Amino acid sequence: MPRSATYRAVEVSAPGTLRVVERPVPEPGSGKVRIRIEACGVCHTDAATVTGTYPGLELPRVPGHEVVGTIEALGPGVSRWKVGQRVGVGFFGGEDGVCEPCRRGDIVNCLNPVIPGVTVDGGYAEVMIAEARGIAAIPDALESASAAPLLCAGVTTYNALRNAGLRGGDLVAVHGIGGLGHLGIQFARQMGFRTVAIGRGHEKEKLARDLGAHTYIDTAVEDAGPALQRMGGARAILATAPSGAAMGLLVPGLATRGKLIVVAVPQDSIQLSAFQLVFGGRSIYGSLAGTAIDTEDALAFSVLENIRPMIETRPLEQAADAYARMMDGKARFRMVLTMNA
């Protein structure tokens, strides 16, 4: 049965407005592929597109950067990929190759990156054009809906932990048991770290332990900093909850030379004492997603250690409802849009 000449997409037509539209199916240009989308995760970062606040954003724009689908057309110059391959696209969809970070090999920090859902149309749609250099192969063992969040939340937490210079057995804490944190806990445990989950409320303890945490700290009854110090101090704390105030309170829990790794982007500022940084050589820094090959590493590790996101699925036409559920903090823990084949 021949494909339709049009496809459905959910675009931000004006700040705060998501609407379903029909668009003509495009042909991929040089170095690009056309993907028939099967699933797309709904990420908190999508808010910058939906609200129209991302710097330089042009509307209308189709959000979405956790995209899984099958290649159905190749543009000129694409040799590595084949029609019919299942691939994914994450937050980092390509680099300019000429800015200073790119020239120094730090392409994930490209000053002019291709960002699906921001600089180009993303995955809240049945079809998407993607840079061939920015796509990752999806393992057969991963279902598309489960793979989608791993392309952003997965590689973000995986890369942050594996690049932190840690050793097996190190005490590693994950602050927040949400869309990022529930994956961070799984990665930390399977990487061989003594894993501590930090959340608020006794009701989260069972989930934290089921995800792999050895210990749970309930900030409703005790401060995380002193609690971590009683355990010897954390070599690293992965900050996944979007609260600057809460992040600042974590620094006292770091061991000497410990690192607070920020992967969530809170609205409020992080307040902290320089004393704790200077005396003890502690540090705080951010970590941003990863490249396409980093994503393939994260997917392979997820298959190896049976790490999966907890998801709720919705059909494409319910994108606005799925986005609202995510923003209201009701998702457990990642919303994923699924498209009709």
Tab-separated table of C-alpha atoms in Angstrom:
chain	number	residue	atom	x	y	z
A	1	MET	CA	0.000	0.000	0.000
A	2	PRO	CA	1.578	3.325	-1.053
A	3	ARG	CA	2.365	5.909	1.551
A	4	SER	CA	0.275	9.050	1.770
A	5	ALA	CA	1.687	12.241	0.288
A	6	THR	CA	1.057	13.941	3.636
A	7	TYR	CA	1.769	13.202	7.279
A	8	ARG	CA	0.415	14.357	10.630
A	9	ALA	CA	2.478	16.526	12.942
A	10	VAL	CA	1.845	18.364	16.187
A	11	GLU	CA	3.310	21.839	15.960
A	12	VAL	CA	3.666	24.804	18.276
A	13	SER	CA	1.760	27.349	16.219
A	14	ALA	CA	2.006	30.043	18.917
A	15	PRO	CA	3.496	30.029	22.428
A	16	GLY	CA	1.544	27.543	24.540
A	17	THR	CA	-0.493	26.183	21.619
A	18	LEU	CA	-0.044	22.642	20.285
A	19	ARG	CA	-2.142	21.705	17.278
A	20	VAL	CA	-2.365	18.752	14.889
A	21	VAL	CA	-1.617	19.660	11.259
A	22	GLU	CA	-1.160	17.889	7.922
A	23	ARG	CA	2.072	18.510	6.048
A	24	PRO	CA	3.449	17.281	2.720
A	25	VAL	CA	6.019	14.496	3.068
A	26	PRO	CA	9.452	16.080	2.402
A	27	GLU	CA	12.415	14.603	0.570
A	28	PRO	CA	15.684	14.436	2.521
A	29	GLY	CA	18.457	16.757	1.409
A	30	SER	CA	22.156	16.018	1.180
A	31	GLY	CA	23.478	14.156	4.204
A	32	LYS	CA	19.978	13.651	5.624
A	33	VAL	CA	17.455	10.850	6.020
A	34	ARG	CA	13.687	10.697	6.295
A	35	ILE	CA	12.417	8.736	9.274
A	36	ARG	CA	8.959	7.206	9.589
A	37	ILE	CA	8.474	7.754	13.322
A	38	GLU	CA	7.236	5.000	15.632
A	39	ALA	CA	7.660	6.704	19.029
A	40	CYS	CA	8.750	10.035	20.499
A	41	GLY	CA	9.380	10.806	24.143
A	42	VAL	CA	8.008	13.928	25.805
A	43	CYS	CA	10.838	15.665	27.662
A	44	HIS	CA	10.752	18.577	30.111
A	45	THR	CA	13.126	20.424	27.786
A	46	ASP	CA	10.286	20.512	25.229
A	47	ALA	CA	8.824	23.300	27.367
A	48	ALA	CA	11.329	25.750	25.885
A	49	THR	CA	9.783	25.084	22.482
A	50	VAL	CA	6.147	24.898	23.568
A	51	THR	CA	6.390	28.181	25.492
A	52	GLY	CA	8.382	29.795	22.699
A	53	THR	CA	11.159	30.837	25.072
A	54	TYR	CA	14.146	29.018	23.547
A	55	PRO	CA	16.546	31.740	22.268
A	56	GLY	CA	16.210	32.231	18.526
A	57	LEU	CA	13.279	29.816	18.206
A	58	GLU	CA	11.139	30.270	15.102
A	59	LEU	CA	7.486	29.188	15.090
A	60	PRO	CA	5.734	27.101	13.956
A	61	ARG	CA	7.947	24.287	15.202
A	62	VAL	CA	7.341	20.583	15.828
A	63	PRO	CA	8.803	19.656	19.260
A	64	GLY	CA	10.418	16.377	20.235
A	65	HIS	CA	13.974	15.063	20.527
A	66	GLU	CA	13.519	11.459	21.728
A	67	VAL	CA	12.658	10.011	18.344
A	68	VAL	CA	12.641	6.370	17.223
A	69	GLY	CA	11.595	5.210	13.787
A	70	THR	CA	12.579	3.533	10.548
A	71	ILE	CA	14.541	5.108	7.718
A	72	GLU	CA	12.360	5.289	4.625
A	73	ALA	CA	14.456	7.560	2.375
A	74	LEU	CA	18.118	8.570	2.050
A	75	GLY	CA	19.392	11.912	0.846
A	76	PRO	CA	22.422	12.289	-1.437
A	77	GLY	CA	25.736	11.421	0.189
A	78	VAL	CA	24.360	9.113	2.895
A	79	SER	CA	26.307	5.851	2.864
A	80	ARG	CA	26.362	4.425	6.400
A	81	TRP	CA	22.616	3.957	6.767
A	82	LYS	CA	20.088	1.903	4.838
A	83	VAL	CA	16.374	2.135	4.155
A	84	GLY	CA	14.521	-0.016	6.673
A	85	GLN	CA	16.983	0.468	9.544
A	86	ARG	CA	15.490	1.414	12.912
A	87	VAL	CA	17.247	4.479	14.277
A	88	GLY	CA	16.908	7.152	16.913
A	89	VAL	CA	17.582	10.857	17.244
A	90	GLY	CA	18.234	12.586	20.556
A	91	PHE	CA	18.742	16.148	21.735
A	92	PHE	CA	22.035	16.418	19.862
A	93	GLY	CA	21.142	16.085	16.195
A	94	GLY	CA	24.330	17.342	14.547
A	95	GLU	CA	27.138	19.875	14.745
A	96	ASP	CA	28.399	22.735	12.594
A	97	GLY	CA	31.969	21.358	12.572
A	98	VAL	CA	33.592	24.802	12.432
A	99	CYS	CA	33.119	26.408	15.873
A	100	GLU	CA	35.937	26.188	18.418
A	101	PRO	CA	34.431	23.348	20.511
A	102	CYS	CA	33.893	21.301	17.340
A	103	ARG	CA	37.435	21.984	16.134
A	104	ARG	CA	38.719	20.748	19.495
A	105	GLY	CA	36.663	17.560	19.227
A	106	ASP	CA	34.028	18.607	21.770
A	107	ILE	CA	31.140	18.376	19.345
A	108	VAL	CA	28.418	17.880	21.981
A	109	ASN	CA	29.128	21.462	23.043
A	110	CYS	CA	28.900	22.820	19.486
A	111	LEU	CA	27.966	26.496	19.513
A	112	ASN	CA	25.517	26.030	16.627
A	113	PRO	CA	24.077	22.548	17.055
A	114	VAL	CA	21.197	20.940	15.225
A	115	ILE	CA	18.557	20.368	17.918
A	116	PRO	CA	15.445	18.433	16.889
A	117	GLY	CA	12.354	20.247	18.076
A	118	VAL	CA	14.238	23.523	18.396
A	119	THR	CA	16.395	24.457	15.398
A	120	VAL	CA	14.615	21.930	13.148
A	121	ASP	CA	11.306	20.113	13.370
A	122	GLY	CA	11.301	17.198	15.793
A	123	GLY	CA	9.442	14.015	16.570
A	124	TYR	CA	5.884	14.956	17.579
A	125	ALA	CA	5.007	13.729	14.090
A	126	GLU	CA	4.709	10.721	11.803
A	127	VAL	CA	7.694	11.799	9.704
A	128	MET	CA	10.944	13.641	10.406
A	129	ILE	CA	14.016	14.729	8.462
A	130	ALA	CA	17.243	14.098	10.393
A	131	GLU	CA	20.943	14.615	9.849
A	132	ALA	CA	22.519	11.242	9.070
A	133	ARG	CA	25.474	12.134	11.322
A	134	GLY	CA	23.118	12.644	14.273
A	135	ILE	CA	21.247	9.320	14.307
A	136	ALA	CA	21.915	6.193	16.341
A	137	ALA	CA	21.127	2.560	15.622
A	138	ILE	CA	18.438	1.044	17.866
A	139	PRO	CA	19.138	-2.501	19.170
A	140	ASP	CA	16.566	-5.142	18.241
A	141	ALA	CA	16.112	-5.963	21.936
A	142	LEU	CA	14.593	-2.547	22.635
A	143	GLU	CA	10.989	-1.745	21.786
A	144	SER	CA	10.625	1.677	20.170
A	145	ALA	CA	8.531	3.201	22.970
A	146	SER	CA	11.040	2.076	25.606
A	147	ALA	CA	14.030	3.174	23.546
A	148	ALA	CA	12.752	6.728	23.016
A	149	PRO	CA	13.473	8.147	26.520
A	150	LEU	CA	16.911	6.527	26.493
A	151	LEU	CA	17.871	8.881	23.638
A	152	CYS	CA	17.809	11.853	26.021
A	153	ALA	CA	17.187	11.003	29.676
A	154	GLY	CA	19.103	7.750	29.224
A	155	VAL	CA	22.256	9.004	27.558
A	156	THR	CA	22.239	12.095	29.803
A	157	THR	CA	22.431	10.116	33.039
A	158	TYR	CA	24.607	7.355	31.551
A	159	ASN	CA	27.207	9.772	30.186
A	160	ALA	CA	27.244	11.909	33.328
A	161	LEU	CA	28.110	8.884	35.453
A	162	ARG	CA	30.525	7.109	33.140
A	163	ASN	CA	32.538	10.289	32.477
A	164	ALA	CA	32.856	11.297	36.150
A	165	GLY	CA	36.102	9.448	36.822
A	166	LEU	CA	34.490	7.097	39.316
A	167	ARG	CA	35.557	3.612	40.393
A	168	GLY	CA	33.520	0.527	41.192
A	169	GLY	CA	32.294	0.648	44.777
A	170	ASP	CA	32.325	4.449	45.000
A	171	LEU	CA	29.433	6.047	46.875
A	172	VAL	CA	27.219	7.733	44.296
A	173	ALA	CA	23.974	9.510	45.141
A	174	VAL	CA	21.127	10.295	42.748
A	175	HIS	CA	18.956	13.223	43.794
A	176	GLY	CA	15.420	12.948	42.449
A	177	ILE	CA	13.411	9.879	41.454
A	178	GLY	CA	11.713	11.168	38.334
A	179	GLY	CA	12.211	11.065	34.584
A	180	LEU	CA	15.998	11.380	34.829
A	181	GLY	CA	16.548	10.032	38.326
A	182	HIS	CA	14.793	6.689	37.895
A	183	LEU	CA	17.229	5.936	35.071
A	184	GLY	CA	20.208	7.403	36.930
A	185	ILE	CA	19.626	5.019	39.840
A	186	GLN	CA	19.560	2.025	37.500
A	187	PHE	CA	22.738	3.096	35.702
A	188	ALA	CA	24.579	3.832	38.957
A	189	ARG	CA	23.727	0.408	40.405
A	190	GLN	CA	24.631	-1.486	37.244
A	191	MET	CA	27.912	0.429	36.878
A	192	GLY	CA	28.936	-0.995	40.222
A	193	PHE	CA	28.518	2.031	42.476
A	194	ARG	CA	27.235	2.046	46.043
A	195	THR	CA	24.011	3.736	45.088
A	196	VAL	CA	22.064	6.125	47.295
A	197	ALA	CA	18.723	7.538	46.172
A	198	ILE	CA	17.630	10.898	47.575
A	199	GLY	CA	13.939	11.748	47.505
A	200	ARG	CA	11.225	13.359	49.548
A	201	GLY	CA	8.679	11.137	51.236
A	202	HIS	CA	8.765	7.633	52.676
A	203	GLU	CA	6.503	6.347	49.893
A	204	LYS	CA	9.364	6.640	47.361
A	205	GLU	CA	11.691	4.300	49.230
A	206	LYS	CA	10.336	1.033	47.823
A	207	LEU	CA	10.551	2.303	44.252
A	208	ALA	CA	14.107	3.557	44.831
A	209	ARG	CA	15.181	0.171	46.150
A	210	ASP	CA	13.353	-1.662	43.356
A	211	LEU	CA	15.308	0.459	40.864
A	212	GLY	CA	18.567	-0.634	42.490
A	213	ALA	CA	19.368	1.845	45.268
A	214	HIS	CA	21.231	0.324	48.196
A	215	THR	CA	20.112	3.138	50.499
A	216	TYR	CA	17.333	5.746	50.494
A	217	ILE	CA	17.517	9.195	52.106
A	218	ASP	CA	14.171	10.842	52.815
A	219	THR	CA	14.743	14.602	52.867
A	220	ALA	CA	11.385	15.051	54.581
A	221	VAL	CA	12.947	13.699	57.782
A	222	GLU	CA	16.694	14.376	57.423
A	223	ASP	CA	19.086	16.572	55.472
A	224	ALA	CA	20.897	14.762	52.669
A	225	GLY	CA	24.283	16.384	53.342
A	226	PRO	CA	24.836	15.087	56.907
A	227	ALA	CA	23.276	11.731	55.998
A	228	LEU	CA	25.753	11.250	53.145
A	229	GLN	CA	28.657	12.317	55.344
A	230	ARG	CA	27.724	9.642	57.882
A	231	MET	CA	28.188	7.154	55.036
A	232	GLY	CA	31.622	8.599	54.274
A	233	GLY	CA	30.625	11.267	51.753
A	234	ALA	CA	29.579	10.878	48.131
A	235	ARG	CA	32.211	10.713	45.404
A	236	ALA	CA	29.524	12.048	43.096
A	237	ILE	CA	25.947	13.271	43.354
A	238	LEU	CA	23.826	13.257	40.215
A	239	ALA	CA	21.354	16.152	40.514
A	240	THR	CA	18.278	15.226	38.473
A	241	ALA	CA	15.535	17.164	40.308
A	242	PRO	CA	14.918	20.648	38.829
A	243	SER	CA	15.389	22.624	42.063
A	244	GLY	CA	18.347	24.955	42.485
A	245	ALA	CA	17.630	25.335	46.196
A	246	ALA	CA	17.751	21.571	46.692
A	247	MET	CA	20.947	21.245	44.638
A	248	GLY	CA	22.782	23.720	46.843
A	249	LEU	CA	21.944	21.674	49.919
A	250	LEU	CA	23.620	18.603	48.414
A	251	VAL	CA	27.170	20.003	48.319
A	252	PRO	CA	27.846	19.339	52.044
A	253	GLY	CA	27.232	15.658	51.311
A	254	LEU	CA	30.212	15.383	48.959
A	255	ALA	CA	33.406	13.626	49.971
A	256	THR	CA	36.765	15.349	49.495
A	257	ARG	CA	37.196	15.886	45.735
A	258	GLY	CA	33.552	14.921	45.297
A	259	LYS	CA	31.503	16.184	42.360
A	260	LEU	CA	27.982	17.523	42.088
A	261	ILE	CA	26.909	16.742	38.519
A	262	VAL	CA	23.959	18.831	37.359
A	263	VAL	CA	21.800	17.340	34.598
A	264	ALA	CA	18.460	19.009	35.404
A	265	VAL	CA	17.935	22.697	34.599
A	266	PRO	CA	16.006	24.421	37.408
A	267	GLN	CA	14.305	27.795	37.132
A	268	ASP	CA	15.849	29.048	40.397
A	269	SER	CA	19.512	29.716	41.192
A	270	ILE	CA	21.822	27.311	42.996
A	271	GLN	CA	22.935	28.807	46.325
A	272	LEU	CA	26.049	27.406	47.958
A	273	SER	CA	29.002	28.229	50.187
A	274	ALA	CA	32.403	28.614	48.545
A	275	PHE	CA	33.981	27.252	51.734
A	276	GLN	CA	32.820	23.740	50.892
A	277	LEU	CA	34.307	23.992	47.401
A	278	VAL	CA	37.674	25.433	48.393
A	279	PHE	CA	38.236	23.307	51.495
A	280	GLY	CA	38.032	19.786	50.153
A	281	GLY	CA	38.432	20.505	46.451
A	282	ARG	CA	34.795	19.786	45.691
A	283	SER	CA	33.319	20.779	42.351
A	284	ILE	CA	30.005	21.392	40.637
A	285	TYR	CA	29.488	21.134	36.897
A	286	GLY	CA	26.904	20.353	34.258
A	287	SER	CA	26.662	17.478	31.796
A	288	LEU	CA	24.744	17.634	28.518
A	289	ALA	CA	23.329	14.520	26.805
A	290	GLY	CA	25.804	13.000	24.346
A	291	THR	CA	26.665	12.349	20.723
A	292	ALA	CA	25.078	9.710	18.510
A	293	ILE	CA	27.814	7.176	19.340
A	294	ASP	CA	27.386	7.958	23.051
A	295	THR	CA	23.707	7.177	22.595
A	296	GLU	CA	24.534	3.831	21.016
A	297	ASP	CA	26.751	3.087	24.028
A	298	ALA	CA	23.898	3.951	26.414
A	299	LEU	CA	21.459	1.777	24.470
A	300	ALA	CA	23.881	-1.157	24.398
A	301	PHE	CA	24.488	-0.865	28.159
A	302	SER	CA	20.748	-0.700	28.765
A	303	VAL	CA	20.261	-3.936	26.859
A	304	LEU	CA	23.229	-5.567	28.615
A	305	GLU	CA	21.973	-4.726	32.114
A	306	ASN	CA	18.216	-4.741	31.415
A	307	ILE	CA	17.775	-1.041	32.173
A	308	ARG	CA	14.453	0.374	30.996
A	309	PRO	CA	12.520	3.596	31.515
A	310	MET	CA	9.120	3.533	33.178
A	311	ILE	CA	6.766	4.951	30.549
A	312	GLU	CA	3.194	5.924	29.798
A	313	THR	CA	2.166	6.015	26.157
A	314	ARG	CA	-0.300	8.235	24.335
A	315	PRO	CA	-1.265	8.451	20.640
A	316	LEU	CA	0.143	11.372	18.658
A	317	GLU	CA	-3.155	13.266	18.626
A	318	GLN	CA	-3.030	13.410	22.434
A	319	ALA	CA	0.353	15.165	22.452
A	320	ALA	CA	-1.007	18.237	24.241
A	321	ASP	CA	-2.449	16.082	27.035
A	322	ALA	CA	0.770	14.066	27.327
A	323	TYR	CA	2.808	17.270	27.519
A	324	ALA	CA	0.506	18.711	30.198
A	325	ARG	CA	0.731	15.499	32.253
A	326	MET	CA	4.520	15.661	32.088
A	327	MET	CA	4.627	19.340	33.061
A	328	ASP	CA	2.230	18.756	35.965
A	329	GLY	CA	4.572	16.099	37.353
A	330	LYS	CA	1.952	13.360	36.983
A	331	ALA	CA	3.865	11.156	34.542
A	332	ARG	CA	5.417	7.958	35.928
A	333	PHE	CA	7.974	8.659	34.673
A	334	ARG	CA	8.284	9.392	30.954
A	335	MET	CA	5.462	10.142	28.535
A	336	VAL	CA	5.915	8.650	25.065
A	337	LEU	CA	3.885	9.432	21.946
A	338	THR	CA	3.237	6.496	19.627
A	339	MET	CA	2.364	6.748	15.941
A	340	ASN	CA	0.167	4.494	13.842
A	341	ALA	CA	2.234	2.300	11.553
